[in-house]
Amino acid sequence: MVRRSKRKRVEVEVEVEEGEVSKYFKKEETSQLPEFSSRDELDEVDIDMVKAMNADIYYDWVNARTKDDIGAIEIIDRPTFPRNFASIYPKVRLMRSKIATPVDTVGCASLPITVSKEFGISRNDITPKNYRFQLLIALMLSSQTRDEANAKAIHNLMEYCIEELKNPEGITLDCMFQIEEPVLAKLIYPVSFYTRKAMYIKKSIQRLVDDFDSDVPTTIEGYLSLTGVGPKMGYLALQKAWGKVDGIGVDVHVDRLCKMWRWVDPAKAKTPEHTRKLLQEWLPREFWYEINPILVGFGQVICLPRGKRCDLCMVNNICNAVDPKKVNQKSSSQNALRKGRGNYAEWIDYFKQTTEGSDISIESDRKVTRKEL
C-alpha cells in the first residue's frame, strides 16, 4: 500500500520490419467518441469524464484529439509565417508519414504500450490511470536520453514490478512507491543522470499521492510543480494523458530544426523554452500537437544532428542548411535500413517516383543515387 508520509548508457536496438511505415500517423477508426464542431470546443476537456473512461474508450478518445491522418497537405502562406514554412513543412510532413522512427514505438507516448506488449499486456489491459503514470515516468527518464535507452529502463522497471513485486499490471504508482531509491537508480541505469532521476521520481510520486489523488496533474502548473518536470514534459504529458493541447512540446530536435530553418530567431531562442514561446506566437494551433512527433521523427532518421541524409530529403532544394555533398552522394538504402535508427524503405520508393527535377534510380545492388538535372 502507498504510504502517505513522508555512467554508462545502454542502447537498445530498435527492430523495424522492412517496409513498415510509421504507425504513429495511421488514422485509427474510433467509436463512441464525441464529435467536435470547433477548435474551441476541442480545447475544453472534462477531466471527470476522462477519469471515468474505461480503456477502450480512453485511448481512442485521446488519439482522436492528438493524432491526425498525416500525409499530403497544402498550407496557404500567411504574413505571420516564416518565409520558408509553407514550402518546407508540408513536404517534411509528407516524408514523415512514410518513415518509421524510434519515437513511433519507443517515444514516451508509445512506450507504455510498446513495453507492456512485451509482457503480454495489451493496450486495453493498461488502465488509463496506469498509462498516465507510466507516461509521466517515461517522460521524466527521457531527458538527455535516446528513446532506445529509455525503452530499456522502462523494460527493467516493468520486469521488476511484475517478477519481484508480483504485480501483473507492471508499473503502477504503488509499485514504484515500494521500490527504494538505490534500487530504482539501478533499474533505470540505461538513462543519463539515473541517480538524480531516481531521486526526482521518488519525490514526484509522493507529490502525486499528497496533492493529486494518486493520479497525474491535469494542468501545466501541476506538472511543473513536480521535481524534475519541465515544460516540454508537461505539455507532452497533458496531450497524451488528458487530450489537452495547451502548448507545444519542444525537445532538442524541434529546437534544432526550428532554429536551422529560421522558424524562430536563434539569437532569441537560447533555450527550448524560448523556442516554444516564439513558435506559439505564429504557428496555427492545429499544428501544436503534431509538430513535435513530426520533427522529432524527421530529426531522428533524415535530418540528424550528425550524418544528415540530404540525399533523401524532399526539401534539399529549398533548405537553407542543405549539404550539397550529401545531396550528390551515393547512398546504400540496405545499409541505411540496417544500421540507421529507423526505416525509410517506403519513402525511398515514393521519393524516386515523385521527386521533380531529379533523376532517381535504384541499381541492382540497392544503391540509391540522386542526380540533380
Coordinates of C-alpha atoms in Angstrom, one line a residue:
M1 CA 0.0 0.0 0.0
V2 CA 1.1 3.6 -0.6
R3 CA 2.4 5.4 2.5
R4 CA 1.0 8.9 3.0
S5 CA 4.0 10.4 4.7
K6 CA 6.8 11.1 4.1
R7 CA 27.6 6.2 -16.2
K8 CA 27.3 4.1 -18.6
R9 CA 24.5 4.3 -21.2
V10 CA 22.9 1.2 -22.6
E11 CA 21.2 1.4 -26.0
V12 CA 18.5 -0.9 -27.2
E13 CA 18.4 -1.8 -30.9
V14 CA 15.0 -0.9 -32.4
E15 CA 14.0 -3.5 -34.9
V16 CA 11.6 -2.3 -37.6
E17 CA 10.3 -4.7 -40.2
E18 CA 11.3 -3.8 -43.7
G19 CA 8.7 -1.8 -45.5
E20 CA 6.8 -0.9 -42.3
V21 CA 5.9 2.7 -42.1
S22 CA 5.0 4.9 -39.1
K23 CA 2.0 3.5 -37.2
Y24 CA 2.1 6.8 -35.3
F25 CA 0.4 8.6 -38.1
K26 CA -2.1 5.9 -39.2
K27 CA -5.6 7.2 -38.6
E28 CA -7.5 4.8 -36.4
E29 CA -11.2 4.0 -36.6
T30 CA -12.9 5.3 -33.5
S31 CA -16.2 4.5 -31.9
Q32 CA -18.4 6.0 -29.3
L33 CA -16.4 9.2 -29.4
P34 CA -17.8 12.7 -29.1
E35 CA -18.0 14.9 -32.2
F36 CA -16.2 18.2 -32.1
S37 CA -17.6 21.1 -34.1
S38 CA -14.9 23.7 -33.4
R39 CA -11.4 24.1 -32.1
D40 CA -12.7 26.0 -29.1
E41 CA -14.9 23.0 -28.2
L42 CA -12.0 20.7 -28.8
D43 CA -9.9 22.7 -26.3
E44 CA -12.4 22.1 -23.5
V45 CA -11.7 18.9 -21.5
D46 CA -14.0 17.5 -18.9
I47 CA -11.4 15.9 -16.6
D48 CA -14.0 14.0 -14.6
M49 CA -15.3 12.5 -17.8
V50 CA -11.8 11.4 -18.8
K51 CA -11.1 9.9 -15.4
A52 CA -14.4 7.9 -15.8
M53 CA -13.4 6.4 -19.2
N54 CA -12.5 2.8 -19.5
A55 CA -9.5 1.8 -21.6
D56 CA -11.3 1.0 -24.9
I57 CA -12.8 4.5 -24.9
Y58 CA -9.9 6.4 -23.3
Y59 CA -7.2 5.6 -25.8
D60 CA -9.3 6.2 -28.9
W61 CA -10.6 9.5 -27.4
V62 CA -7.1 10.8 -26.7
N63 CA -5.8 9.7 -30.1
A64 CA -8.7 11.4 -31.8
R65 CA -7.7 14.7 -30.2
T66 CA -4.0 14.4 -30.7
K67 CA -3.5 12.5 -33.9
D68 CA -4.2 13.5 -37.5
D69 CA -4.1 11.4 -40.7
I70 CA -0.7 12.8 -41.5
G71 CA 0.2 12.9 -45.2
A72 CA -0.1 15.4 -48.0
I73 CA -1.3 18.8 -47.0
E74 CA -1.4 22.2 -48.6
I75 CA -0.6 25.2 -46.4
I76 CA -1.6 28.7 -47.5
D77 CA 1.1 31.1 -46.7
R78 CA 0.4 33.9 -44.2
P79 CA 2.2 37.1 -43.5
T80 CA 3.0 35.8 -39.9
F81 CA 4.7 32.7 -41.2
P82 CA 8.5 32.5 -41.7
R83 CA 9.1 32.8 -45.4
N84 CA 10.0 29.1 -45.9
F85 CA 7.5 27.5 -43.6
A86 CA 4.7 27.0 -46.1
S87 CA 7.2 25.4 -48.6
I88 CA 9.1 23.2 -46.1
Y89 CA 6.6 22.0 -43.6
P90 CA 4.1 20.2 -45.9
K91 CA 7.0 18.2 -47.5
V92 CA 8.5 17.3 -44.2
R93 CA 5.1 16.2 -43.0
L94 CA 4.7 14.0 -46.1
M95 CA 8.2 12.5 -45.6
R96 CA 7.4 11.8 -42.0
S97 CA 4.2 9.9 -42.8
K98 CA 6.3 7.3 -44.8
I99 CA 9.1 6.8 -42.3
A100 CA 9.2 4.5 -39.3
T101 CA 11.2 6.1 -36.5
P102 CA 12.1 5.3 -32.9
V103 CA 9.6 7.9 -31.5
D104 CA 6.8 6.0 -33.1
T105 CA 7.3 2.9 -31.0
V106 CA 9.6 3.8 -28.1
G107 CA 8.8 7.5 -27.8
C108 CA 7.3 8.4 -24.4
A109 CA 3.7 8.4 -25.6
S110 CA 4.1 4.9 -27.2
L111 CA 6.5 3.4 -24.7
P112 CA 4.0 2.2 -22.0
I113 CA 2.0 0.3 -24.7
T114 CA 5.1 -1.0 -26.6
V115 CA 6.8 -2.3 -23.4
S116 CA 3.6 -3.7 -21.9
K117 CA 3.1 -5.7 -25.1
E118 CA 6.4 -7.5 -24.5
F119 CA 5.0 -8.8 -21.2
G120 CA 1.7 -9.9 -22.7
I121 CA -0.2 -6.9 -21.6
S122 CA -2.4 -5.4 -24.3
R123 CA -3.2 -1.7 -24.7
N124 CA -6.8 -2.2 -23.3
D125 CA -5.4 -4.1 -20.3
I126 CA -3.5 -1.0 -19.2
T127 CA -5.8 1.1 -17.1
P128 CA -5.9 4.8 -18.2
K129 CA -4.6 5.8 -14.8
N130 CA -1.6 3.5 -15.0
Y131 CA -0.9 4.6 -18.6
R132 CA -0.9 8.3 -17.4
F133 CA 1.5 7.4 -14.6
Q134 CA 3.8 5.3 -16.9
L135 CA 3.8 8.2 -19.4
L136 CA 5.0 10.5 -16.7
I137 CA 7.8 8.2 -15.7
A138 CA 8.9 7.7 -19.3
L139 CA 9.0 11.5 -19.8
M140 CA 11.0 12.0 -16.6
L141 CA 13.5 9.4 -17.7
S142 CA 13.7 10.8 -21.3
S143 CA 15.7 14.0 -20.6
Q144 CA 19.0 13.9 -22.5
T145 CA 18.4 10.2 -23.3
R146 CA 17.8 8.4 -26.5
D147 CA 14.4 6.7 -26.9
E148 CA 16.1 3.3 -27.2
A149 CA 17.9 3.7 -23.8
N150 CA 14.7 5.0 -22.2
A151 CA 12.9 1.9 -23.5
K152 CA 15.4 -0.4 -21.8
A153 CA 14.9 1.5 -18.5
I154 CA 11.1 1.2 -18.7
H155 CA 11.5 -2.5 -19.6
N156 CA 13.7 -3.0 -16.4
L157 CA 11.0 -1.3 -14.3
M158 CA 8.2 -3.4 -15.8
E159 CA 10.1 -6.6 -15.3
Y160 CA 10.9 -5.8 -11.7
C161 CA 7.3 -4.8 -10.9
I162 CA 6.0 -8.0 -12.4
E163 CA 8.6 -10.5 -11.3
E164 CA 9.8 -9.1 -8.0
L165 CA 6.8 -7.2 -6.7
K166 CA 4.4 -9.7 -8.2
N167 CA 2.1 -7.1 -9.7
P168 CA 0.6 -8.4 -13.0
E169 CA -0.1 -4.8 -14.1
G170 CA 3.6 -3.9 -14.1
I171 CA 4.5 -0.3 -13.4
T172 CA 2.0 1.3 -11.1
L173 CA 2.2 4.1 -8.5
D174 CA 2.0 1.6 -5.6
C175 CA 4.8 -0.5 -7.1
M176 CA 7.1 2.5 -7.7
F177 CA 6.4 3.7 -4.2
Q178 CA 7.7 0.4 -2.8
I179 CA 11.0 0.5 -4.8
E180 CA 13.8 2.0 -2.7
E181 CA 15.7 4.8 -4.3
P182 CA 19.0 2.9 -4.7
V183 CA 17.2 0.0 -6.4
L184 CA 15.3 2.4 -8.6
A185 CA 18.5 4.0 -9.7
K186 CA 20.0 0.6 -10.6
L187 CA 16.9 -0.3 -12.6
I188 CA 17.0 2.9 -14.7
Y189 CA 20.8 2.7 -15.2
P190 CA 20.5 2.9 -19.0
V191 CA 19.3 6.5 -18.9
S192 CA 21.5 9.5 -18.3
F193 CA 21.7 11.0 -14.8
Y194 CA 20.0 8.0 -13.4
T195 CA 20.7 8.7 -9.7
R196 CA 19.3 12.2 -10.0
K197 CA 16.3 11.0 -11.9
A198 CA 15.6 8.3 -9.3
M199 CA 15.5 11.0 -6.6
Y200 CA 13.2 13.1 -8.8
I201 CA 10.8 10.2 -9.4
K202 CA 10.6 9.3 -5.7
K203 CA 9.8 12.9 -4.7
S204 CA 7.3 13.3 -7.5
I205 CA 5.5 10.1 -6.5
Q206 CA 5.0 11.4 -3.0
R207 CA 3.6 14.6 -4.5
L208 CA 1.2 12.7 -6.7
V209 CA -0.1 10.9 -3.6
D210 CA -0.3 14.0 -1.4
D211 CA -1.6 16.6 -3.9
F212 CA -3.1 14.9 -7.0
D213 CA -5.1 12.0 -5.6
S214 CA -2.5 9.4 -6.8
D215 CA -3.1 10.5 -10.4
V216 CA -1.1 12.8 -12.6
P217 CA -1.7 16.6 -12.8
T218 CA -4.3 18.0 -15.1
T219 CA -2.6 21.4 -15.7
I220 CA 0.8 22.6 -16.8
E221 CA 1.2 24.3 -13.4
G222 CA 0.6 20.9 -11.7
Y223 CA 3.2 19.2 -13.8
L224 CA 5.8 21.9 -13.3
S225 CA 5.3 21.5 -9.5
L226 CA 6.8 18.0 -9.8
T227 CA 10.5 17.8 -9.2
G228 CA 12.4 17.2 -12.4
V229 CA 9.5 18.0 -14.8
G230 CA 9.9 20.9 -17.2
P231 CA 7.6 22.5 -19.8
K232 CA 8.4 20.0 -22.6
M233 CA 7.5 17.1 -20.4
G234 CA 4.4 18.8 -19.0
Y235 CA 2.9 19.8 -22.3
L236 CA 3.5 16.4 -23.9
A237 CA 2.0 14.7 -20.8
L238 CA -1.1 16.9 -20.9
Q239 CA -1.6 16.0 -24.6
K240 CA -1.4 12.2 -24.3
A241 CA -2.7 11.9 -20.7
W242 CA -5.7 14.2 -20.9
G243 CA -6.1 15.2 -24.6
K244 CA -5.2 18.8 -23.7
V245 CA -3.2 20.7 -26.3
D246 CA -2.2 23.7 -24.2
G247 CA 1.3 24.2 -25.6
I248 CA 4.0 22.8 -27.9
G249 CA 6.4 20.1 -26.6
V250 CA 9.8 21.4 -27.7
D251 CA 12.6 18.9 -27.4
V252 CA 16.2 19.0 -28.9
H253 CA 15.0 18.0 -32.4
V254 CA 12.2 20.6 -32.5
D255 CA 14.5 23.2 -31.1
R256 CA 17.3 22.4 -33.5
L257 CA 15.3 22.2 -36.7
C258 CA 13.2 25.4 -35.9
K259 CA 16.5 27.3 -35.5
M260 CA 18.1 25.7 -38.5
W261 CA 15.2 26.7 -40.8
R262 CA 14.9 30.1 -39.0
W263 CA 11.3 29.5 -37.9
V264 CA 12.5 31.1 -34.7
D265 CA 15.3 33.6 -34.3
P266 CA 18.3 31.7 -32.9
A267 CA 19.5 34.8 -31.2
K268 CA 16.3 35.0 -29.2
A269 CA 15.7 31.2 -28.8
K270 CA 18.5 30.5 -26.3
T271 CA 16.6 27.5 -24.8
P272 CA 13.9 25.1 -26.0
E273 CA 11.5 27.0 -23.8
H274 CA 12.3 30.2 -25.7
T275 CA 11.7 28.3 -28.9
R276 CA 8.3 27.1 -27.6
K277 CA 7.1 30.6 -26.8
L278 CA 8.4 32.0 -30.1
L279 CA 6.8 29.1 -32.1
Q280 CA 3.5 29.5 -30.4
E281 CA 3.3 33.2 -31.4
W282 CA 2.7 32.3 -35.1
L283 CA 2.2 28.6 -35.5
P284 CA -1.5 27.8 -36.0
R285 CA -2.9 25.9 -33.1
E286 CA -4.0 22.9 -35.2
F287 CA -0.3 22.1 -35.6
W288 CA 0.7 22.4 -32.0
Y289 CA 0.5 18.7 -31.3
E290 CA 1.7 17.2 -34.5
I291 CA 4.8 19.4 -34.9
N292 CA 6.6 17.5 -32.1
P293 CA 6.3 13.9 -33.4
I294 CA 6.8 15.1 -37.0
L295 CA 10.0 17.0 -36.4
V296 CA 11.3 14.5 -33.8
G297 CA 11.0 11.6 -36.1
F298 CA 12.4 13.6 -39.0
G299 CA 15.3 14.6 -36.9
Q300 CA 16.0 11.1 -35.8
V301 CA 16.1 9.5 -39.2
I302 CA 16.6 12.1 -42.0
C303 CA 17.9 15.3 -40.7
L304 CA 20.1 14.1 -37.9
P305 CA 22.4 16.4 -35.9
R306 CA 25.3 14.5 -37.5
G307 CA 25.1 12.4 -40.6
K308 CA 22.2 14.2 -42.3
R309 CA 20.5 12.4 -45.2
C310 CA 20.2 15.4 -47.5
D311 CA 20.3 12.9 -50.4
L312 CA 16.9 11.6 -49.3
C313 CA 15.3 14.8 -48.3
M314 CA 12.4 16.3 -50.3
V315 CA 13.4 19.9 -49.3
N316 CA 17.0 19.7 -50.2
N317 CA 16.4 22.3 -53.0
I318 CA 15.0 24.9 -50.6
C319 CA 16.6 24.1 -47.3
N320 CA 19.0 26.8 -46.1
A321 CA 21.2 24.2 -44.3
V322 CA 21.5 21.7 -47.1
D323 CA 24.9 20.0 -47.6
P324 CA 25.5 19.8 -51.4
K325 CA 28.0 17.0 -50.9
K326 CA 25.3 14.9 -49.2
V327 CA 22.8 15.6 -51.9
N328 CA 25.1 14.1 -54.6
Q329 CA 26.5 11.2 -52.6
K330 CA 25.7 7.6 -53.4
S331 CA 23.5 6.2 -50.6
S332 CA 23.1 2.5 -49.8
S333 CA 19.5 2.0 -48.7
Q334 CA 20.2 -1.5 -47.5
N335 CA 23.0 -0.3 -45.2
A336 CA 20.9 2.6 -44.0
L337 CA 18.0 0.4 -43.2
R338 CA 20.1 -2.0 -41.3
K339 CA 22.3 0.5 -39.4
G340 CA 20.0 3.5 -39.1
R341 CA 17.6 4.2 -36.3
G342 CA 14.5 3.9 -38.4
N343 CA 13.1 2.5 -41.7
Y344 CA 12.5 4.7 -44.8
A345 CA 12.1 2.0 -47.4
E346 CA 8.7 3.3 -48.4
W347 CA 9.9 6.8 -48.5
I348 CA 12.8 5.9 -50.9
D349 CA 10.3 4.3 -53.3
Y350 CA 8.0 7.3 -53.1
F351 CA 10.9 9.7 -53.4
K352 CA 12.3 8.1 -56.6
Q353 CA 8.9 8.1 -58.2
T354 CA 7.7 11.6 -57.4
T355 CA 10.6 14.0 -56.8
E356 CA 10.5 16.6 -59.5
G357 CA 13.7 17.9 -61.2
S358 CA 15.8 14.9 -60.4
D359 CA 16.7 11.5 -61.7
I360 CA 16.4 8.8 -59.1
S361 CA 17.5 5.3 -59.8
I362 CA 17.9 2.2 -57.6
E363 CA 20.5 -0.1 -59.0
S364 CA 20.6 -3.8 -58.7
D365 CA 22.8 -3.7 -55.6
R366 CA 20.2 -1.4 -54.0
K367 CA 22.3 1.7 -54.0
V368 CA 20.3 4.8 -54.3
T369 CA 21.6 7.7 -56.4
R370 CA 20.2 11.1 -56.8
K371 CA 21.5 13.4 -59.6
E372 CA 20.3 17.0 -59.9
L373 CA 19.3 17.9 -63.5

